[in-house]
Amino acid sequence: MEYIQKDEKIIMKNFDSFNIEEILECGQCFRFEKIENMHYKIIAYGKVLNIKQLDNQVEFYPCNKEDFENIWIDYFDLKTDYKKIKDSLKNDEIVKKAIEYAEGIRILNQEPFECLISFIISQNNRIPMIKQVIKNISAKYGEQAGEDYIFPSLEQLKKATPEELKLCKTGFRDKYILDAVENIDKGNINLQELFDMPSEKAKEELLKIKGVGTKVADCVLLFSLKKNDVFPTDVWVKRVMEYFYFEEKDTPIKEIHNFAKEKWGDLAGYAQQYLFYYARSEKIGVK
DNA sequence: GCCCAGGGAATCG
DNA sequence: CGATTCCATGGG
């Protein structure tokens, strides 16, 4: 991979395994907007960024070299060798098919606080609605950046009341958001420390929060805390796993986790993303 | 009107 | 432990 700065743009060339549509539409991230085909706008790390993918290059703008190196290389996981990961996972014929369906998926490294609140909102909710609620919360508590709003910091979200959150369409999840904010504010949970803990220990910490269960915790671990061995199992992943590996029989999440851990080990999280995107796009296992 | 959504808490047994 | 029920809201 190479990149150069040209005016207000970073232009990336000679990259591998990068498809902006697949990266953003694979359900890991909610703060993006499709401008046109292969042109998206994202909001993260206090910035608004356009990503426009052409045949042999990807443009990031507005963006300078400093931001690209300090923020976006890690955000887009550009130091990770996906070719190697995919080659290893392709030993499994089913995952191989899922990978070939979306070779350009990458797992983003999102901000832990935003990721945590976002996946609390995701529970028993639909993706367009989740995006709307996060947008509402950002507009109410976050800082404005052009026509957009940055997701609020802990200090900003501390000011929220249950009544206000409900006006943002959080539904019954208002108290869960506030419990997360309170736990972090009081130092009961330190998100930064979770980076240095093994997955199981970090997960225990997240589970202290009311409204955070196995699935939400696993998403936060995988999408913001670099824990690539976890296997978030939502309705789609459960369906696709049962369909391909458990003879379409109803299978407990625990059993699916054990199966994934044994089969894919430290790459389970990547396998999950390929399977999720494939299952949701092709509606695998839906009756 | 009915069903369900990238689930989890509360309350059973 | 596992199984049920409820939770707000909106779209199909």
PDB file of N, CA, C and O in Angstrom, chain A residues 28-70:
ATOM      1  N   GLN A  28     -20.758  -3.329  10.943  1.00  0.00           N
ATOM      2  CA  GLN A  28     -19.917  -3.030  12.099  1.00  0.00           C
ATOM      3  C   GLN A  28     -20.006  -1.576  12.524  1.00  0.00           C
ATOM      4  O   GLN A  28     -19.664  -1.228  13.646  1.00  0.00           O
ATOM      5  N   CYS A  29     -20.465  -0.725  11.636  1.00  0.00           N
ATOM      6  CA  CYS A  29     -20.372   0.720  11.827  1.00  0.00           C
ATOM      7  C   CYS A  29     -21.702   1.360  11.422  1.00  0.00           C
ATOM      8  O   CYS A  29     -22.357   0.898  10.481  1.00  0.00           O
ATOM      9  N   PHE A  30     -22.093   2.396  12.136  1.00  0.00           N
ATOM     10  CA  PHE A  30     -23.387   3.021  11.845  1.00  0.00           C
ATOM     11  C   PHE A  30     -23.271   4.479  11.409  1.00  0.00           C
ATOM     12  O   PHE A  30     -24.241   5.071  10.975  1.00  0.00           O
ATOM     13  N   ARG A  31     -22.078   5.065  11.536  1.00  0.00           N
ATOM     14  CA  ARG A  31     -21.904   6.488  11.246  1.00  0.00           C
ATOM     15  C   ARG A  31     -21.392   6.698   9.836  1.00  0.00           C
ATOM     16  O   ARG A  31     -20.272   7.168   9.625  1.00  0.00           O
ATOM     17  N   PHE A  32     -22.184   6.328   8.852  1.00  0.00           N
ATOM     18  CA  PHE A  32     -21.773   6.571   7.474  1.00  0.00           C
ATOM     19  C   PHE A  32     -22.990   6.874   6.633  1.00  0.00           C
ATOM     20  O   PHE A  32     -24.125   6.577   6.983  1.00  0.00           O
ATOM     21  N   GLU A  33     -22.714   7.492   5.511  1.00  0.00           N
ATOM     22  CA  GLU A  33     -23.781   7.881   4.588  1.00  0.00           C
ATOM     23  C   GLU A  33     -23.282   7.609   3.171  1.00  0.00           C
ATOM     24  O   GLU A  33     -22.147   7.926   2.836  1.00  0.00           O
ATOM     25  N   LYS A  34     -24.132   7.005   2.374  1.00  0.00           N
ATOM     26  CA  LYS A  34     -23.757   6.757   0.986  1.00  0.00           C
ATOM     27  C   LYS A  34     -24.042   8.003   0.160  1.00  0.00           C
ATOM     28  O   LYS A  34     -25.169   8.494   0.133  1.00  0.00           O
ATOM     29  N   ILE A  35     -23.010   8.531  -0.488  1.00  0.00           N
ATOM     30  CA  ILE A  35     -23.172   9.714  -1.329  1.00  0.00           C
ATOM     31  C   ILE A  35     -23.579   9.263  -2.729  1.00  0.00           C
ATOM     32  O   ILE A  35     -24.541   9.747  -3.306  1.00  0.00           O
ATOM     33  N   GLU A  36     -22.798   8.334  -3.260  1.00  0.00           N
ATOM     34  CA  GLU A  36     -23.132   7.674  -4.521  1.00  0.00           C
ATOM     35  C   GLU A  36     -22.419   6.332  -4.527  1.00  0.00           C
ATOM     36  O   GLU A  36     -21.801   5.962  -3.529  1.00  0.00           O
ATOM     37  N   ASN A  37     -22.514   5.626  -5.627  1.00  0.00           N
ATOM     38  CA  ASN A  37     -21.867   4.325  -5.698  1.00  0.00           C
ATOM     39  C   ASN A  37     -20.361   4.434  -5.407  1.00  0.00           C
ATOM     40  O   ASN A  37     -19.658   5.201  -6.053  1.00  0.00           O
ATOM     41  N   MET A  38     -19.891   3.676  -4.407  1.00  0.00           N
ATOM     42  CA  MET A  38     -18.480   3.661  -3.992  1.00  0.00           C
ATOM     43  C   MET A  38     -17.975   5.018  -3.498  1.00  0.00           C
ATOM     44  O   MET A  38     -16.775   5.298  -3.558  1.00  0.00           O
ATOM     45  N   HIS A  39     -18.865   5.827  -3.035  1.00  0.00           N
ATOM     46  CA  HIS A  39     -18.494   7.099  -2.408  1.00  0.00           C
ATOM     47  C   HIS A  39     -19.294   7.262  -1.134  1.00  0.00           C
ATOM     48  O   HIS A  39     -20.528   7.356  -1.186  1.00  0.00           O
ATOM     49  N   TYR A  40     -18.602   7.255   0.001  1.00  0.00           N
ATOM     50  CA  TYR A  40     -19.260   7.335   1.307  1.00  0.00           C
ATOM     51  C   TYR A  40     -18.682   8.468   2.132  1.00  0.00           C
ATOM     52  O   TYR A  40     -17.548   8.905   1.909  1.00  0.00           O
ATOM     53  N   LYS A  41     -19.478   8.903   3.093  1.00  0.00           N
ATOM     54  CA  LYS A  41     -19.010   9.884   4.080  1.00  0.00           C
ATOM     55  C   LYS A  41     -19.118   9.232   5.446  1.00  0.00           C
ATOM     56  O   LYS A  41     -20.147   8.626   5.762  1.00  0.00           O
ATOM     57  N   ILE A  42     -18.059   9.317   6.221  1.00  0.00           N
ATOM     58  CA  ILE A  42     -18.111   8.755   7.568  1.00  0.00           C
ATOM     59  C   ILE A  42     -17.826   9.852   8.593  1.00  0.00           C
ATOM     60  O   ILE A  42     -17.246  10.898   8.256  1.00  0.00           O
ATOM     61  N   ILE A  43     -18.253   9.615   9.820  1.00  0.00           N
ATOM     62  CA  ILE A  43     -17.944  10.514  10.927  1.00  0.00           C
ATOM     63  C   ILE A  43     -17.298   9.678  12.021  1.00  0.00           C
ATOM     64  O   ILE A  43     -17.922   8.743  12.535  1.00  0.00           O
ATOM     65  N   ALA A  44     -16.039  10.006  12.348  1.00  0.00           N
ATOM     66  CA  ALA A  44     -15.325   9.252  13.379  1.00  0.00           C
ATOM     67  C   ALA A  44     -14.133  10.064  13.867  1.00  0.00           C
ATOM     68  O   ALA A  44     -13.606  10.909  13.140  1.00  0.00           O
ATOM     69  N   TYR A  45     -13.728   9.806  15.082  1.00  0.00           N
ATOM     70  CA  TYR A  45     -12.569  10.478  15.679  1.00  0.00           C
ATOM     71  C   TYR A  45     -12.633  11.997  15.497  1.00  0.00           C
ATOM     72  O   TYR A  45     -11.633  12.647  15.201  1.00  0.00           O
ATOM     73  N   GLY A  46     -13.830  12.536  15.643  1.00  0.00           N
ATOM     74  CA  GLY A  46     -13.997  13.979  15.590  1.00  0.00           C
ATOM     75  C   GLY A  46     -13.908  14.589  14.203  1.00  0.00           C
ATOM     76  O   GLY A  46     -13.827  15.805  14.064  1.00  0.00           O
ATOM     77  N   LYS A  47     -13.905  13.726  13.190  1.00  0.00           N
ATOM     78  CA  LYS A  47     -13.753  14.225  11.821  1.00  0.00           C
ATOM     79  C   LYS A  47     -14.877  13.719  10.917  1.00  0.00           C
ATOM     80  O   LYS A  47     -15.472  12.674  11.171  1.00  0.00           O
ATOM     81  N   VAL A  48     -15.095  14.483   9.864  1.00  0.00           N
ATOM     82  CA  VAL A  48     -15.970  14.029   8.788  1.00  0.00           C
ATOM     83  C   VAL A  48     -15.074  13.725   7.599  1.00  0.00           C
ATOM     84  O   VAL A  48     -14.250  14.569   7.210  1.00  0.00           O
ATOM     85  N   LEU A  49     -15.199  12.531   7.049  1.00  0.00           N
ATOM     86  CA  LEU A  49     -14.279  12.107   5.992  1.00  0.00           C
ATOM     87  C   LEU A  49     -15.033  11.476   4.832  1.00  0.00           C
ATOM     88  O   LEU A  49     -15.898  10.621   5.023  1.00  0.00           O
ATOM     89  N   ASN A  50     -14.694  11.909   3.623  1.00  0.00           N
ATOM     90  CA  ASN A  50     -15.204  11.262   2.414  1.00  0.00           C
ATOM     91  C   ASN A  50     -14.248  10.171   1.980  1.00  0.00           C
ATOM     92  O   ASN A  50     -13.030  10.344   2.051  1.00  0.00           O
ATOM     93  N   ILE A  51     -14.797   9.076   1.518  1.00  0.00           N
ATOM     94  CA  ILE A  51     -13.989   8.009   0.938  1.00  0.00           C
ATOM     95  C   ILE A  51     -14.581   7.695  -0.422  1.00  0.00           C
ATOM     96  O   ILE A  51     -15.756   7.324  -0.528  1.00  0.00           O
ATOM     97  N   LYS A  52     -13.785   7.889  -1.432  1.00  0.00           N
ATOM     98  CA  LYS A  52     -14.252   7.662  -2.787  1.00  0.00           C
ATOM     99  C   LYS A  52     -13.330   6.650  -3.455  1.00  0.00           C
ATOM    100  O   LYS A  52     -12.134   6.897  -3.628  1.00  0.00           O
ATOM    101  N   GLN A  53     -13.888   5.531  -3.812  1.00  0.00           N
ATOM    102  CA  GLN A  53     -13.067   4.457  -4.385  1.00  0.00           C
ATOM    103  C   GLN A  53     -13.236   4.395  -5.895  1.00  0.00           C
ATOM    104  O   GLN A  53     -14.356   4.255  -6.402  1.00  0.00           O
ATOM    105  N   LEU A  54     -12.116   4.495  -6.602  1.00  0.00           N
ATOM    106  CA  LEU A  54     -12.119   4.379  -8.054  1.00  0.00           C
ATOM    107  C   LEU A  54     -11.487   3.043  -8.419  1.00  0.00           C
ATOM    108  O   LEU A  54     -11.252   2.206  -7.545  1.00  0.00           O
ATOM    109  N   ASP A  55     -11.177   2.854  -9.683  1.00  0.00           N
ATOM    110  CA  ASP A  55     -10.664   1.556 -10.109  1.00  0.00           C
ATOM    111  C   ASP A  55      -9.418   1.119  -9.356  1.00  0.00           C
ATOM    112  O   ASP A  55      -9.376   0.059  -8.772  1.00  0.00           O
ATOM    113  N   ASN A  56      -8.374   1.968  -9.380  1.00  0.00           N
ATOM    114  CA  ASN A  56      -7.100   1.554  -8.800  1.00  0.00           C
ATOM    115  C   ASN A  56      -6.646   2.428  -7.644  1.00  0.00           C
ATOM    116  O   ASN A  56      -5.510   2.348  -7.209  1.00  0.00           O
ATOM    117  N   GLN A  57      -7.543   3.276  -7.176  1.00  0.00           N
ATOM    118  CA  GLN A  57      -7.160   4.129  -6.057  1.00  0.00           C
ATOM    119  C   GLN A  57      -8.350   4.487  -5.193  1.00  0.00           C
ATOM    120  O   GLN A  57      -9.504   4.389  -5.611  1.00  0.00           O
ATOM    121  N   VAL A  58      -8.017   4.874  -3.961  1.00  0.00           N
ATOM    122  CA  VAL A  58      -9.037   5.336  -3.022  1.00  0.00           C
ATOM    123  C   VAL A  58      -8.655   6.736  -2.569  1.00  0.00           C
ATOM    124  O   VAL A  58      -7.504   6.985  -2.195  1.00  0.00           O
ATOM    125  N   GLU A  59      -9.633   7.648  -2.622  1.00  0.00           N
ATOM    126  CA  GLU A  59      -9.394   9.019  -2.180  1.00  0.00           C
ATOM    127  C   GLU A  59     -10.030   9.246  -0.817  1.00  0.00           C
ATOM    128  O   GLU A  59     -11.184   8.858  -0.600  1.00  0.00           O
ATOM    129  N   PHE A  60      -9.280   9.878   0.059  1.00  0.00           N
ATOM    130  CA  PHE A  60      -9.788  10.259   1.378  1.00  0.00           C
ATOM    131  C   PHE A  60      -9.729  11.778   1.469  1.00  0.00           C
ATOM    132  O   PHE A  60      -8.655  12.360   1.306  1.00  0.00           O
ATOM    133  N   TYR A  61     -10.849  12.422   1.761  1.00  0.00           N
ATOM    134  CA  TYR A  61     -10.836  13.879   1.844  1.00  0.00           C
ATOM    135  C   TYR A  61     -12.000  14.448   2.661  1.00  0.00           C
ATOM    136  O   TYR A  61     -13.045  13.821   2.720  1.00  0.00           O
ATOM    137  N   PRO A  62     -11.855  15.614   3.280  1.00  0.00           N
ATOM    138  CA  PRO A  62     -10.589  16.330   3.403  1.00  0.00           C
ATOM    139  C   PRO A  62      -9.682  15.605   4.384  1.00  0.00           C
ATOM    140  O   PRO A  62     -10.119  15.193   5.447  1.00  0.00           O
ATOM    141  N   CYS A  63      -8.427  15.507   4.007  1.00  0.00           N
ATOM    142  CA  CYS A  63      -7.504  14.728   4.830  1.00  0.00           C
ATOM    143  C   CYS A  63      -6.063  15.093   4.498  1.00  0.00           C
ATOM    144  O   CYS A  63      -5.716  15.228   3.328  1.00  0.00           O
ATOM    145  N   ASN A  64      -5.251  15.278   5.522  1.00  0.00           N
ATOM    146  CA  ASN A  64      -3.825  15.482   5.295  1.00  0.00           C
ATOM    147  C   ASN A  64      -3.046  14.258   5.783  1.00  0.00           C
ATOM    148  O   ASN A  64      -3.626  13.322   6.332  1.00  0.00           O
ATOM    149  N   LYS A  65      -1.741  14.336   5.558  1.00  0.00           N
ATOM    150  CA  LYS A  65      -0.895  13.188   5.881  1.00  0.00           C
ATOM    151  C   LYS A  65      -0.923  12.861   7.379  1.00  0.00           C
ATOM    152  O   LYS A  65      -0.942  11.694   7.771  1.00  0.00           O
ATOM    153  N   GLU A  66      -0.957  13.910   8.199  1.00  0.00           N
ATOM    154  CA  GLU A  66      -0.937  13.695   9.645  1.00  0.00           C
ATOM    155  C   GLU A  66      -2.168  12.910  10.092  1.00  0.00           C
ATOM    156  O   GLU A  66      -2.059  11.912  10.808  1.00  0.00           O
ATOM    157  N   ASP A  67      -3.342  13.363   9.663  1.00  0.00           N
ATOM    158  CA  ASP A  67      -4.571  12.662  10.054  1.00  0.00           C
ATOM    159  C   ASP A  67      -4.597  11.239   9.503  1.00  0.00           C
ATOM    160  O   ASP A  67      -5.016  10.309  10.189  1.00  0.00           O
ATOM    161  N   PHE A  68      -4.131  11.093   8.286  1.00  0.00           N
ATOM    162  CA  PHE A  68      -4.150   9.755   7.693  1.00  0.00           C
ATOM    163  C   PHE A  68      -3.285   8.808   8.512  1.00  0.00           C
ATOM    164  O   PHE A  68      -3.700   7.693   8.822  1.00  0.00           O
ATOM    165  N   GLU A  69      -2.113   9.286   8.889  1.00  0.00           N
ATOM    166  CA  GLU A  69      -1.193   8.417   9.633  1.00  0.00           C
ATOM    167  C   GLU A  69      -1.607   8.238  11.087  1.00  0.00           C
ATOM    168  O   GLU A  69      -1.429   7.156  11.662  1.00  0.00           O
ATOM    169  N   ASN A  70      -2.159   9.296  11.672  1.00  0.00           N
ATOM    170  CA  ASN A  70      -2.496   9.214  13.101  1.00  0.00           C
ATOM    171  C   ASN A  70      -3.855   8.595  13.369  1.00  0.00           C
ATOM    172  O   ASN A  70      -4.102   8.087  14.457  1.00  0.00           O
TER     173      ASN A  70
END
